Amino acid sequence: MDESARRAEPPLHEVVLSILRTRPGHPHLAREVHTEVADKHGRSTSVQVVRNSLESLVKKGMAEKGNKQNSVMYTAPARAAPSNRCPNRPPAR
C-alpha cells in the first residue's frame, strides 16, 4: 500500500467506534471488533491493538466498558438527549 492510500484511511479508533455505533447498546468483545476490522475494513492489526483503541475510547467517554460472564464487553453509549445548556457553563441552580 502506498503512502497516499495509507493517509486516506481513517484512524483505527474511528473505525472501531463506527463498528460499536452500528449497534448501540449491544456489547462487543474486543475479539469480535478485531474480526470486523479485518473482514469488513481490510485492516491487519492485532487483537491487543484493537483492545487498546477500545480502552482509549472508554477513557474519553466515547464507549462504555462492562463485564459479563467473566468477559470484558465494550458498548457504544446510547445517544443522550440534546441539552439546552451551554457546554462550557455549569448548570443553573
One Martini backbone bead per residue (centre of mass of N, CA, C, O) as a GRO file, in nm:
protein
   93
    1MET     BB    1   0.096   0.036   0.023
    2ASP     BB    2   0.073   0.355  -0.017
    3GLU     BB    3   0.091   0.662   0.135
    4SER     BB    4  -0.180   0.787   0.026
    5ALA     BB    5  -0.365   0.550   0.114
    6ARG     BB    6  -0.296   0.557   0.416
    7ARG     BB    7  -0.403   0.854   0.465
    8ALA     BB    8  -0.712   0.786   0.383
    9GLU     BB    9  -0.739   0.640   0.629
   10PRO     BB   10  -0.882   0.589   0.906
   11PRO     BB   11  -0.854   0.572   1.214
   12LEU     BB   12  -0.892   0.314   1.425
   13HIS     BB   13  -1.086   0.448   1.634
   14GLU     BB   14  -1.304   0.514   1.419
   15VAL     BB   15  -1.363   0.226   1.330
   16VAL     BB   16  -1.438   0.114   1.606
   17LEU     BB   17  -1.670   0.313   1.664
   18SER     BB   18  -1.843   0.240   1.416
   19ILE     BB   19  -1.894  -0.050   1.506
   20LEU     BB   20  -2.039   0.016   1.773
   21ARG     BB   21  -2.264   0.210   1.630
   22THR     BB   22  -2.428  -0.004   1.469
   23ARG     BB   23  -2.495  -0.122   1.786
   24PRO     BB   24  -2.635   0.024   2.017
   25GLY     BB   25  -2.604  -0.146   2.333
   26HIS     BB   26  -2.415  -0.359   2.213
   27PRO     BB   27  -2.204  -0.594   2.307
   28HIS     BB   28  -1.841  -0.622   2.267
   29LEU     BB   29  -1.577  -0.790   2.180
   30ALA     BB   30  -1.260  -0.747   2.086
   31ARG     BB   31  -1.259  -0.986   1.887
   32GLU     BB   32  -1.503  -0.890   1.717
   33VAL     BB   33  -1.384  -0.622   1.629
   34HIS     BB   34  -1.133  -0.738   1.495
   35THR     BB   35  -1.279  -0.904   1.278
   36GLU     BB   36  -1.423  -0.659   1.146
   37VAL     BB   37  -1.174  -0.498   1.071
   38ALA     BB   38  -1.063  -0.719   0.881
   39ASP     BB   39  -1.314  -0.792   0.699
   40LYS     BB   40  -1.453  -0.492   0.634
   41HIS     BB   41  -1.160  -0.305   0.637
   42GLY     BB   42  -0.873  -0.445   0.579
   43ARG     BB   43  -0.726  -0.461   0.864
   44SER     BB   44  -0.406  -0.518   0.999
   45THR     BB   45  -0.426  -0.647   1.332
   46SER     BB   46  -0.442  -0.672   1.662
   47VAL     BB   47  -0.620  -0.731   1.940
   48GLN     BB   48  -0.458  -0.538   2.124
   49VAL     BB   49  -0.496  -0.281   1.954
   50VAL     BB   50  -0.801  -0.279   1.973
   51ARG     BB   51  -0.816  -0.273   2.283
   52ASN     BB   52  -0.668  -0.002   2.310
   53SER     BB   53  -0.882   0.160   2.157
   54LEU     BB   54  -1.116   0.095   2.345
   55GLU     BB   55  -0.988   0.212   2.604
   56SER     BB   56  -0.962   0.498   2.494
   57LEU     BB   57  -1.268   0.542   2.451
   58VAL     BB   58  -1.341   0.510   2.748
   59LYS     BB   59  -1.168   0.747   2.861
   60LYS     BB   60  -1.334   0.957   2.664
   61GLY     BB   61  -1.651   0.859   2.668
   62MET     BB   62  -1.724   0.683   2.382
   63ALA     BB   63  -1.730   0.429   2.574
   64GLU     BB   64  -1.825   0.121   2.722
   65LYS     BB   65  -1.760  -0.083   3.017
   66GLY     BB   66  -1.799  -0.443   3.080
   67ASN     BB   67  -1.914  -0.728   3.262
   68LYS     BB   68  -1.964  -1.069   3.122
   69GLN     BB   69  -1.891  -1.364   3.205
   70ASN     BB   70  -1.575  -1.288   3.229
   71SER     BB   71  -1.616  -1.050   3.014
   72VAL     BB   72  -1.517  -0.795   2.813
   73MET     BB   73  -1.727  -0.518   2.727
   74TYR     BB   74  -1.828  -0.312   2.447
   75THR     BB   75  -2.005   0.011   2.422
   76ALA     BB   76  -2.223   0.216   2.274
   77PRO     BB   77  -2.368   0.480   2.361
   78ALA     BB   78  -2.644   0.623   2.397
   79ARG     BB   79  -2.790   0.885   2.294
   80ALA     BB   80  -2.825   1.184   2.412
   81ALA     BB   81  -3.008   1.424   2.498
   82PRO     BB   82  -3.048   1.729   2.424
   83SER     BB   83  -2.911   2.029   2.533
   84ASN     BB   84  -2.959   2.377   2.647
   85ARG     BB   85  -2.685   2.397   2.750
   86CYS     BB   86  -2.386   2.518   2.792
   87PRO     BB   87  -2.088   2.340   2.784
   88ASN     BB   88  -1.915   2.577   2.965
   89ARG     BB   89  -2.160   2.577   3.165
   90PRO     BB   90  -2.303   2.554   3.443
   91PRO     BB   91  -2.566   2.465   3.597
   92ALA     BB   92  -2.851   2.584   3.702
   93ARG     BB   93  -3.009   2.671   4.038
   0.00000   0.00000   0.00000
